[in-house]
């Protein structure tokens, strides 16, 4: 129950264990085509350029920035946690100029600040933000931010690593031009793949570049000949075939469950966990209206040894949770409820284990209260 990788369903692990086939084998090509359709469903998009980058979410992030940012391009970047900071790095390393809109860690991106930045920088070409900040558990209003960017003629880059499969991600309805996600969060697949999607506007921008993309591996013009719809597929790099089998299966499972059902499941278990946490006296970092169901960050109670609690949970209950990052290091715990890990038995285990560990360390609440609050929430 950390911030990812999440547990992997046995069906996905079984798919991973299939014999490898050549990455240019017709069966593999057919599987990759299906994978693209499944990703379009997950992202709710018709974007032709939708596929899985061979690399973790960070490579997906870099793929978006190195292809869309040309030297000198001004990009408005929102930072309200760790991953917004990485976006700034990406813009700068691609030779762009980052105009940073800062928000307090734990808060959603403030659309008013973004609008002010768009007004002050009429030459800005893009707006970049993190939809679901895994470092804090805050969700930003992607629809509003994207609409603002379009009003000021900016392309929109959104990080959907933690949101995809856990809360609504509606690329086309919201008008997101480029996005990257991860295989190991709410999709509950093996780490190491990054689903990405680019709108027509983004593809036009990439095709109209005056300079070559400085990364050979991530240059979408070259990757396209490999992942593209054209019948002739040319060798670019050896795709991680078995990982793609696994992602295919994870996405089939998501489609079988249905996106609305998956979103509702994340919300249901989040509410049960929240009820239990509140009975334990824990306080959430994020205001209720911006809280991610799949990433529950709560403050470490005063006087409680953060690392010892996490170590005991791992050693005595085989339960992993996440620590705080950056300014929240040592101050918060992050409980993931992502994908296959988002189920009742984990919520039960977590509340019982945490209640016991806290009481063993002298910070207990009467036994059974967290469980009772949880039962009430489930009922
Ligand atoms: C996990 C995560 C990433 C990075 O993904 P990796 O697979 O670890 O490279 C990027 N953005 C967000 C919001 C994340 O949660």
PDB file of N, CA, C and O in Angstrom, residues 238-305:
ATOM      1  N   UNK A 238      14.246  -3.019 -29.260  1.00  0.00           N
ATOM      2  CA  UNK A 238      13.530  -4.239 -28.916  1.00  0.00           C
ATOM      3  C   UNK A 238      12.522  -3.926 -27.806  1.00  0.00           C
ATOM      4  O   UNK A 238      12.912  -3.601 -26.692  1.00  0.00           O
ATOM      5  N   UNK A 239      11.250  -4.001 -28.157  1.00  0.00           N
ATOM      6  CA  UNK A 239      10.222  -3.692 -27.160  1.00  0.00           C
ATOM      7  C   UNK A 239      10.283  -4.725 -26.035  1.00  0.00           C
ATOM      8  O   UNK A 239      10.625  -5.886 -26.274  1.00  0.00           O
ATOM      9  N   UNK A 240       9.943  -4.334 -24.804  1.00  0.00           N
ATOM     10  CA  UNK A 240       9.899  -5.292 -23.694  1.00  0.00           C
ATOM     11  C   UNK A 240       8.644  -6.155 -23.848  1.00  0.00           C
ATOM     12  O   UNK A 240       7.611  -5.900 -23.221  1.00  0.00           O
ATOM     13  N   UNK A 241       8.744  -7.152 -24.711  1.00  0.00           N
ATOM     14  CA  UNK A 241       7.585  -7.919 -25.170  1.00  0.00           C
ATOM     15  C   UNK A 241       6.740  -8.459 -24.012  1.00  0.00           C
ATOM     16  O   UNK A 241       5.527  -8.281 -23.984  1.00  0.00           O
ATOM     17  N   UNK A 242       7.411  -9.122 -23.048  1.00  0.00           N
ATOM     18  CA  UNK A 242       6.630  -9.718 -21.952  1.00  0.00           C
ATOM     19  C   UNK A 242       5.939  -8.669 -21.079  1.00  0.00           C
ATOM     20  O   UNK A 242       4.822  -8.877 -20.617  1.00  0.00           O
ATOM     21  N   UNK A 243       6.616  -7.546 -20.888  1.00  0.00           N
ATOM     22  CA  UNK A 243       5.968  -6.468 -20.132  1.00  0.00           C
ATOM     23  C   UNK A 243       4.751  -5.956 -20.890  1.00  0.00           C
ATOM     24  O   UNK A 243       3.744  -5.585 -20.287  1.00  0.00           O
ATOM     25  N   UNK A 244       4.828  -5.938 -22.206  1.00  0.00           N
ATOM     26  CA  UNK A 244       3.679  -5.495 -23.006  1.00  0.00           C
ATOM     27  C   UNK A 244       2.531  -6.505 -22.902  1.00  0.00           C
ATOM     28  O   UNK A 244       1.367  -6.126 -22.839  1.00  0.00           O
ATOM     29  N   UNK A 245       2.881  -7.811 -22.858  1.00  0.00           N
ATOM     30  CA  UNK A 245       1.833  -8.830 -22.630  1.00  0.00           C
ATOM     31  C   UNK A 245       1.102  -8.496 -21.321  1.00  0.00           C
ATOM     32  O   UNK A 245      -0.123  -8.571 -21.229  1.00  0.00           O
ATOM     33  N   UNK A 246       1.903  -8.169 -20.303  1.00  0.00           N
ATOM     34  CA  UNK A 246       1.334  -7.906 -18.975  1.00  0.00           C
ATOM     35  C   UNK A 246       0.452  -6.658 -19.012  1.00  0.00           C
ATOM     36  O   UNK A 246      -0.659  -6.660 -18.464  1.00  0.00           O
ATOM     37  N   UNK A 247       0.927  -5.613 -19.664  1.00  0.00           N
ATOM     38  CA  UNK A 247       0.124  -4.382 -19.720  1.00  0.00           C
ATOM     39  C   UNK A 247      -1.167  -4.630 -20.495  1.00  0.00           C
ATOM     40  O   UNK A 247      -2.239  -4.144 -20.116  1.00  0.00           O
ATOM     41  N   UNK A 248      -1.061  -5.417 -21.570  1.00  0.00           N
ATOM     42  CA  UNK A 248      -2.244  -5.767 -22.356  1.00  0.00           C
ATOM     43  C   UNK A 248      -3.282  -6.433 -21.444  1.00  0.00           C
ATOM     44  O   UNK A 248      -4.455  -6.063 -21.432  1.00  0.00           O
ATOM     45  N   UNK A 249      -2.828  -7.403 -20.642  1.00  0.00           N
ATOM     46  CA  UNK A 249      -3.758  -8.115 -19.755  1.00  0.00           C
ATOM     47  C   UNK A 249      -4.339  -7.180 -18.691  1.00  0.00           C
ATOM     48  O   UNK A 249      -5.536  -7.238 -18.393  1.00  0.00           O
ATOM     49  N   UNK A 250      -3.495  -6.303 -18.150  1.00  0.00           N
ATOM     50  CA  UNK A 250      -3.975  -5.360 -17.124  1.00  0.00           C
ATOM     51  C   UNK A 250      -5.054  -4.454 -17.709  1.00  0.00           C
ATOM     52  O   UNK A 250      -6.049  -4.147 -17.058  1.00  0.00           O
ATOM     53  N   UNK A 251      -4.871  -4.055 -18.965  1.00  0.00           N
ATOM     54  CA  UNK A 251      -5.845  -3.165 -19.606  1.00  0.00           C
ATOM     55  C   UNK A 251      -7.117  -3.911 -20.000  1.00  0.00           C
ATOM     56  O   UNK A 251      -8.215  -3.346 -19.952  1.00  0.00           O
ATOM     57  N   UNK A 252      -6.968  -5.195 -20.366  1.00  0.00           N
ATOM     58  CA  UNK A 252      -8.163  -6.015 -20.631  1.00  0.00           C
ATOM     59  C   UNK A 252      -8.992  -6.105 -19.348  1.00  0.00           C
ATOM     60  O   UNK A 252     -10.212  -5.953 -19.369  1.00  0.00           O
ATOM     61  N   UNK A 253      -8.294  -6.292 -18.240  1.00  0.00           N
ATOM     62  CA  UNK A 253      -9.005  -6.388 -16.954  1.00  0.00           C
ATOM     63  C   UNK A 253      -9.698  -5.075 -16.605  1.00  0.00           C
ATOM     64  O   UNK A 253     -10.814  -5.079 -16.068  1.00  0.00           O
ATOM     65  N   UNK A 254      -9.040  -3.959 -16.926  1.00  0.00           N
ATOM     66  CA  UNK A 254      -9.657  -2.651 -16.655  1.00  0.00           C
ATOM     67  C   UNK A 254     -10.914  -2.480 -17.517  1.00  0.00           C
ATOM     68  O   UNK A 254     -11.950  -2.010 -17.041  1.00  0.00           O
ATOM     69  N   UNK A 255     -10.822  -2.910 -18.769  1.00  0.00           N
ATOM     70  CA  UNK A 255     -11.978  -2.792 -19.669  1.00  0.00           C
ATOM     71  C   UNK A 255     -13.107  -3.718 -19.217  1.00  0.00           C
ATOM     72  O   UNK A 255     -14.284  -3.366 -19.305  1.00  0.00           O
ATOM     73  N   UNK A 256     -12.742  -4.908 -18.724  1.00  0.00           N
ATOM     74  CA  UNK A 256     -13.768  -5.836 -18.223  1.00  0.00           C
ATOM     75  C   UNK A 256     -14.501  -5.243 -17.019  1.00  0.00           C
ATOM     76  O   UNK A 256     -15.722  -5.351 -16.912  1.00  0.00           O
ATOM     77  N   UNK A 257     -13.730  -4.645 -16.139  1.00  0.00           N
ATOM     78  CA  UNK A 257     -14.359  -4.025 -14.956  1.00  0.00           C
ATOM     79  C   UNK A 257     -15.166  -2.800 -15.375  1.00  0.00           C
ATOM     80  O   UNK A 257     -16.266  -2.570 -14.867  1.00  0.00           O
ATOM     81  N   UNK A 258     -14.628  -2.026 -16.294  1.00  0.00           N
ATOM     82  CA  UNK A 258     -15.249  -0.773 -16.728  1.00  0.00           C
ATOM     83  C   UNK A 258     -14.636   0.390 -15.979  1.00  0.00           C
ATOM     84  O   UNK A 258     -14.443   0.316 -14.759  1.00  0.00           O
ATOM     85  N   UNK A 259     -14.325   1.467 -16.692  1.00  0.00           N
ATOM     86  CA  UNK A 259     -13.699   2.617 -16.033  1.00  0.00           C
ATOM     87  C   UNK A 259     -14.549   3.186 -14.895  1.00  0.00           C
ATOM     88  O   UNK A 259     -14.028   3.408 -13.795  1.00  0.00           O
ATOM     89  N   UNK A 260     -15.855   3.435 -15.118  1.00  0.00           N
ATOM     90  CA  UNK A 260     -16.639   4.018 -14.018  1.00  0.00           C
ATOM     91  C   UNK A 260     -16.644   3.126 -12.779  1.00  0.00           C
ATOM     92  O   UNK A 260     -16.608   3.615 -11.656  1.00  0.00           O
ATOM     93  N   UNK A 261     -16.655   1.804 -13.018  1.00  0.00           N
ATOM     94  CA  UNK A 261     -16.658   0.861 -11.897  1.00  0.00           C
ATOM     95  C   UNK A 261     -15.302   0.909 -11.166  1.00  0.00           C
ATOM     96  O   UNK A 261     -15.244   0.822  -9.940  1.00  0.00           O
ATOM     97  N   UNK A 262     -14.220   1.032 -11.934  1.00  0.00           N
ATOM     98  CA  UNK A 262     -12.887   1.108 -11.306  1.00  0.00           C
ATOM     99  C   UNK A 262     -12.773   2.388 -10.480  1.00  0.00           C
ATOM    100  O   UNK A 262     -12.256   2.375  -9.357  1.00  0.00           O
ATOM    101  N   UNK A 263     -13.266   3.498 -11.038  1.00  0.00           N
ATOM    102  CA  UNK A 263     -13.229   4.760 -10.274  1.00  0.00           C
ATOM    103  C   UNK A 263     -14.054   4.631  -8.994  1.00  0.00           C
ATOM    104  O   UNK A 263     -13.625   5.083  -7.929  1.00  0.00           O
ATOM    105  N   UNK A 264     -15.226   4.010  -9.100  1.00  0.00           N
ATOM    106  CA  UNK A 264     -16.111   3.870  -7.935  1.00  0.00           C
ATOM    107  C   UNK A 264     -15.465   2.967  -6.877  1.00  0.00           C
ATOM    108  O   UNK A 264     -15.582   3.211  -5.675  1.00  0.00           O
ATOM    109  N   UNK A 265     -14.770   1.934  -7.337  1.00  0.00           N
ATOM    110  CA  UNK A 265     -14.102   1.028  -6.384  1.00  0.00           C
ATOM    111  C   UNK A 265     -13.018   1.780  -5.611  1.00  0.00           C
ATOM    112  O   UNK A 265     -12.894   1.632  -4.390  1.00  0.00           O
ATOM    113  N   UNK A 266     -12.230   2.597  -6.314  1.00  0.00           N
ATOM    114  CA  UNK A 266     -11.196   3.357  -5.610  1.00  0.00           C
ATOM    115  C   UNK A 266     -11.822   4.289  -4.558  1.00  0.00           C
ATOM    116  O   UNK A 266     -11.305   4.430  -3.454  1.00  0.00           O
ATOM    117  N   UNK A 267     -12.948   4.887  -4.930  1.00  0.00           N
ATOM    118  CA  UNK A 267     -13.599   5.816  -4.011  1.00  0.00           C
ATOM    119  C   UNK A 267     -14.173   5.085  -2.781  1.00  0.00           C
ATOM    120  O   UNK A 267     -14.024   5.528  -1.649  1.00  0.00           O
ATOM    121  N   UNK A 268     -14.777   3.946  -3.047  1.00  0.00           N
ATOM    122  CA  UNK A 268     -15.409   3.180  -1.959  1.00  0.00           C
ATOM    123  C   UNK A 268     -14.380   2.764  -0.905  1.00  0.00           C
ATOM    124  O   UNK A 268     -14.589   2.948   0.301  1.00  0.00           O
ATOM    125  N   UNK A 269     -13.265   2.208  -1.344  1.00  0.00           N
ATOM    126  CA  UNK A 269     -12.260   1.747  -0.374  1.00  0.00           C
ATOM    127  C   UNK A 269     -11.545   2.925   0.289  1.00  0.00           C
ATOM    128  O   UNK A 269     -11.149   2.849   1.451  1.00  0.00           O
ATOM    129  N   UNK A 270     -11.395   4.013  -0.474  1.00  0.00           N
ATOM    130  CA  UNK A 270     -10.799   5.225   0.118  1.00  0.00           C
ATOM    131  C   UNK A 270     -11.676   5.714   1.279  1.00  0.00           C
ATOM    132  O   UNK A 270     -11.169   6.071   2.352  1.00  0.00           O
ATOM    133  N   UNK A 271     -12.988   5.729   1.066  1.00  0.00           N
ATOM    134  CA  UNK A 271     -13.886   6.240   2.111  1.00  0.00           C
ATOM    135  C   UNK A 271     -13.853   5.360   3.363  1.00  0.00           C
ATOM    136  O   UNK A 271     -13.923   5.852   4.485  1.00  0.00           O
ATOM    137  N   UNK A 272     -13.696   4.049   3.153  1.00  0.00           N
ATOM    138  CA  UNK A 272     -13.603   3.137   4.298  1.00  0.00           C
ATOM    139  C   UNK A 272     -12.286   3.357   5.058  1.00  0.00           C
ATOM    140  O   UNK A 272     -12.260   3.407   6.293  1.00  0.00           O
ATOM    141  N   UNK A 273     -11.198   3.526   4.296  1.00  0.00           N
ATOM    142  CA  UNK A 273      -9.888   3.761   4.913  1.00  0.00           C
ATOM    143  C   UNK A 273      -9.901   5.094   5.670  1.00  0.00           C
ATOM    144  O   UNK A 273      -9.410   5.198   6.792  1.00  0.00           O
ATOM    145  N   UNK A 274     -10.518   6.084   5.036  1.00  0.00           N
ATOM    146  CA  UNK A 274     -10.612   7.424   5.638  1.00  0.00           C
ATOM    147  C   UNK A 274     -11.373   7.351   6.971  1.00  0.00           C
ATOM    148  O   UNK A 274     -10.936   7.925   7.971  1.00  0.00           O
ATOM    149  N   UNK A 275     -12.483   6.617   6.976  1.00  0.00           N
ATOM    150  CA  UNK A 275     -13.269   6.508   8.205  1.00  0.00           C
ATOM    151  C   UNK A 275     -12.415   5.888   9.318  1.00  0.00           C
ATOM    152  O   UNK A 275     -12.421   6.354  10.463  1.00  0.00           O
ATOM    153  N   UNK A 276     -11.667   4.855   8.964  1.00  0.00           N
ATOM    154  CA  UNK A 276     -10.804   4.202   9.948  1.00  0.00           C
ATOM    155  C   UNK A 276      -9.694   5.127  10.427  1.00  0.00           C
ATOM    156  O   UNK A 276      -9.401   5.200  11.627  1.00  0.00           O
ATOM    157  N   UNK A 277      -9.074   5.840   9.491  1.00  0.00           N
ATOM    158  CA  UNK A 277      -8.000   6.771   9.861  1.00  0.00           C
ATOM    159  C   UNK A 277      -8.518   7.836  10.822  1.00  0.00           C
ATOM    160  O   UNK A 277      -7.867   8.198  11.792  1.00  0.00           O
ATOM    161  N   UNK A 278      -9.703   8.343  10.522  1.00  0.00           N
ATOM    162  CA  UNK A 278     -10.248   9.405  11.370  1.00  0.00           C
ATOM    163  C   UNK A 278     -10.524   8.879  12.777  1.00  0.00           C
ATOM    164  O   UNK A 278     -10.302   9.576  13.763  1.00  0.00           O
ATOM    165  N   UNK A 279     -10.962   7.607  12.853  1.00  0.00           N
ATOM    166  CA  UNK A 279     -11.177   7.007  14.172  1.00  0.00           C
ATOM    167  C   UNK A 279      -9.852   6.852  14.922  1.00  0.00           C
ATOM    168  O   UNK A 279      -9.807   6.888  16.147  1.00  0.00           O
ATOM    169  N   UNK A 280      -8.764   6.697  14.157  1.00  0.00           N
ATOM    170  CA  UNK A 280      -7.437   6.601  14.786  1.00  0.00           C
ATOM    171  C   UNK A 280      -6.875   7.985  15.110  1.00  0.00           C
ATOM    172  O   UNK A 280      -5.756   8.113  15.611  1.00  0.00           O
ATOM    173  N   UNK A 281      -7.629   9.021  14.769  1.00  0.00           N
ATOM    174  CA  UNK A 281      -7.186  10.383  15.068  1.00  0.00           C
ATOM    175  C   UNK A 281      -6.219  10.965  14.044  1.00  0.00           C
ATOM    176  O   UNK A 281      -5.555  11.961  14.308  1.00  0.00           O
ATOM    177  N   UNK A 282      -6.105  10.329  12.883  1.00  0.00           N
ATOM    178  CA  UNK A 282      -5.161  10.813  11.863  1.00  0.00           C
ATOM    179  C   UNK A 282      -5.794  11.904  11.010  1.00  0.00           C
ATOM    180  O   UNK A 282      -6.992  11.870  10.734  1.00  0.00           O
ATOM    181  N   UNK A 283      -4.957  12.855  10.583  1.00  0.00           N
ATOM    182  CA  UNK A 283      -5.466  13.960   9.771  1.00  0.00           C
ATOM    183  C   UNK A 283      -4.894  13.931   8.364  1.00  0.00           C
ATOM    184  O   UNK A 283      -3.686  13.753   8.173  1.00  0.00           O
ATOM    185  N   UNK A 284      -5.771  14.118   7.391  1.00  0.00           N
ATOM    186  CA  UNK A 284      -5.334  14.127   5.997  1.00  0.00           C
ATOM    187  C   UNK A 284      -4.578  15.412   5.667  1.00  0.00           C
ATOM    188  O   UNK A 284      -4.863  16.480   6.209  1.00  0.00           O
ATOM    189  N   UNK A 285      -3.623  15.277   4.743  1.00  0.00           N
ATOM    190  CA  UNK A 285      -2.830  16.433   4.298  1.00  0.00           C
ATOM    191  C   UNK A 285      -3.674  17.303   3.359  1.00  0.00           C
ATOM    192  O   UNK A 285      -3.593  18.530   3.401  1.00  0.00           O
ATOM    193  N   UNK A 286      -4.473  16.654   2.522  1.00  0.00           N
ATOM    194  CA  UNK A 286      -5.204  17.354   1.467  1.00  0.00           C
ATOM    195  C   UNK A 286      -6.653  17.601   1.875  1.00  0.00           C
ATOM    196  O   UNK A 286      -7.289  16.733   2.484  1.00  0.00           O
ATOM    197  N   UNK A 287      -7.145  18.777   1.522  1.00  0.00           N
ATOM    198  CA  UNK A 287      -8.548  19.110   1.757  1.00  0.00           C
ATOM    199  C   UNK A 287      -9.452  18.102   1.050  1.00  0.00           C
ATOM    200  O   UNK A 287      -9.128  17.634  -0.043  1.00  0.00           O
ATOM    201  N   UNK A 288     -10.609  17.842   1.639  1.00  0.00           N
ATOM    202  CA  UNK A 288     -11.468  16.769   1.145  1.00  0.00           C
ATOM    203  C   UNK A 288     -11.785  16.885  -0.355  1.00  0.00           C
ATOM    204  O   UNK A 288     -11.773  15.897  -1.082  1.00  0.00           O
ATOM    205  N   UNK A 289     -12.033  18.101  -0.844  1.00  0.00           N
ATOM    206  CA  UNK A 289     -12.467  18.244  -2.248  1.00  0.00           C
ATOM    207  C   UNK A 289     -11.352  18.024  -3.261  1.00  0.00           C
ATOM    208  O   UNK A 289     -11.618  17.948  -4.465  1.00  0.00           O
ATOM    209  N   UNK A 290     -10.104  17.933  -2.817  1.00  0.00           N
ATOM    210  CA  UNK A 290      -9.002  17.706  -3.768  1.00  0.00           C
ATOM    211  C   UNK A 290      -8.269  16.402  -3.474  1.00  0.00           C
ATOM    212  O   UNK A 290      -7.173  16.169  -3.977  1.00  0.00           O
ATOM    213  N   UNK A 291      -8.879  15.548  -2.661  1.00  0.00           N
ATOM    214  CA  UNK A 291      -8.212  14.322  -2.233  1.00  0.00           C
ATOM    215  C   UNK A 291      -8.270  13.225  -3.287  1.00  0.00           C
ATOM    216  O   UNK A 291      -9.342  12.954  -3.824  1.00  0.00           O
ATOM    217  N   UNK A 292      -7.138  12.592  -3.513  1.00  0.00           N
ATOM    218  CA  UNK A 292      -7.098  11.428  -4.406  1.00  0.00           C
ATOM    219  C   UNK A 292      -7.493  10.183  -3.623  1.00  0.00           C
ATOM    220  O   UNK A 292      -6.901   9.920  -2.579  1.00  0.00           O
ATOM    221  N   UNK A 293      -8.453   9.390  -4.126  1.00  0.00           N
ATOM    222  CA  UNK A 293      -8.776   8.158  -3.392  1.00  0.00           C
ATOM    223  C   UNK A 293      -7.611   7.167  -3.384  1.00  0.00           C
ATOM    224  O   UNK A 293      -7.448   6.404  -2.434  1.00  0.00           O
ATOM    225  N   UNK A 294      -6.796   7.210  -4.433  1.00  0.00           N
ATOM    226  CA  UNK A 294      -5.738   6.191  -4.557  1.00  0.00           C
ATOM    227  C   UNK A 294      -4.452   6.544  -3.809  1.00  0.00           C
ATOM    228  O   UNK A 294      -3.540   5.749  -3.750  1.00  0.00           O
ATOM    229  N   UNK A 295      -4.362   7.763  -3.262  1.00  0.00           N
ATOM    230  CA  UNK A 295      -3.148   8.135  -2.526  1.00  0.00           C
ATOM    231  C   UNK A 295      -3.561   8.936  -1.297  1.00  0.00           C
ATOM    232  O   UNK A 295      -3.945  10.105  -1.397  1.00  0.00           O
ATOM    233  N   UNK A 296      -3.502   8.262  -0.155  1.00  0.00           N
ATOM    234  CA  UNK A 296      -3.973   8.847   1.092  1.00  0.00           C
ATOM    235  C   UNK A 296      -2.797   9.296   1.943  1.00  0.00           C
ATOM    236  O   UNK A 296      -2.105   8.477   2.543  1.00  0.00           O
ATOM    237  N   UNK A 297      -2.557  10.608   1.972  1.00  0.00           N
ATOM    238  CA  UNK A 297      -1.458  11.131   2.785  1.00  0.00           C
ATOM    239  C   UNK A 297      -2.033  11.684   4.085  1.00  0.00           C
ATOM    240  O   UNK A 297      -2.944  12.512   4.064  1.00  0.00           O
ATOM    241  N   UNK A 298      -1.486  11.195   5.204  1.00  0.00           N
ATOM    242  CA  UNK A 298      -1.930  11.680   6.520  1.00  0.00           C
ATOM    243  C   UNK A 298      -0.702  12.107   7.322  1.00  0.00           C
ATOM    244  O   UNK A 298       0.402  11.596   7.106  1.00  0.00           O
ATOM    245  N   UNK A 299      -0.908  13.063   8.223  1.00  0.00           N
ATOM    246  CA  UNK A 299       0.196  13.519   9.061  1.00  0.00           C
ATOM    247  C   UNK A 299       0.563  12.461  10.088  1.00  0.00           C
ATOM    248  O   UNK A 299      -0.318  11.798  10.661  1.00  0.00           O
ATOM    249  N   UNK A 300       1.860  12.300  10.324  1.00  0.00           N
ATOM    250  CA  UNK A 300       2.340  11.442  11.408  1.00  0.00           C
ATOM    251  C   UNK A 300       1.962  12.151  12.705  1.00  0.00           C
ATOM    252  O   UNK A 300       2.277  13.327  12.875  1.00  0.00           O
ATOM    253  N   UNK A 301       1.239  11.459  13.619  1.00  0.00           N
ATOM    254  CA  UNK A 301       0.826  12.139  14.858  1.00  0.00           C
ATOM    255  C   UNK A 301       2.049  12.621  15.655  1.00  0.00           C
ATOM    256  O   UNK A 301       3.112  11.994  15.595  1.00  0.00           O
ATOM    257  N   UNK A 302       1.862  13.705  16.380  1.00  0.00           N
ATOM    258  CA  UNK A 302       2.947  14.273  17.184  1.00  0.00           C
ATOM    259  C   UNK A 302       3.510  13.223  18.134  1.00  0.00           C
ATOM    260  O   UNK A 302       2.761  12.457  18.750  1.00  0.00           O
ATOM    261  N   UNK A 303       4.823  13.148  18.200  1.00  0.00           N
ATOM    262  CA  UNK A 303       5.473  12.237  19.140  1.00  0.00           C
ATOM    263  C   UNK A 303       5.616  10.807  18.648  1.00  0.00           C
ATOM    264  O   UNK A 303       6.170   9.961  19.341  1.00  0.00           O
ATOM    265  N   UNK A 304       5.126  10.517  17.436  1.00  0.00           N
ATOM    266  CA  UNK A 304       5.226   9.156  16.908  1.00  0.00           C
ATOM    267  C   UNK A 304       6.446   9.066  15.979  1.00  0.00           C
ATOM    268  O   UNK A 304       6.677   9.948  15.163  1.00  0.00           O
ATOM    269  N   UNK A 305       7.243   8.008  16.144  1.00  0.00           N
ATOM    270  CA  UNK A 305       8.445   7.817  15.319  1.00  0.00           C
ATOM    271  C   UNK A 305       8.036   7.262  13.953  1.00  0.00           C
ATOM    272  O   UNK A 305       7.701   6.095  13.823  1.00  0.00           O
TER     273      UNK A 305
END
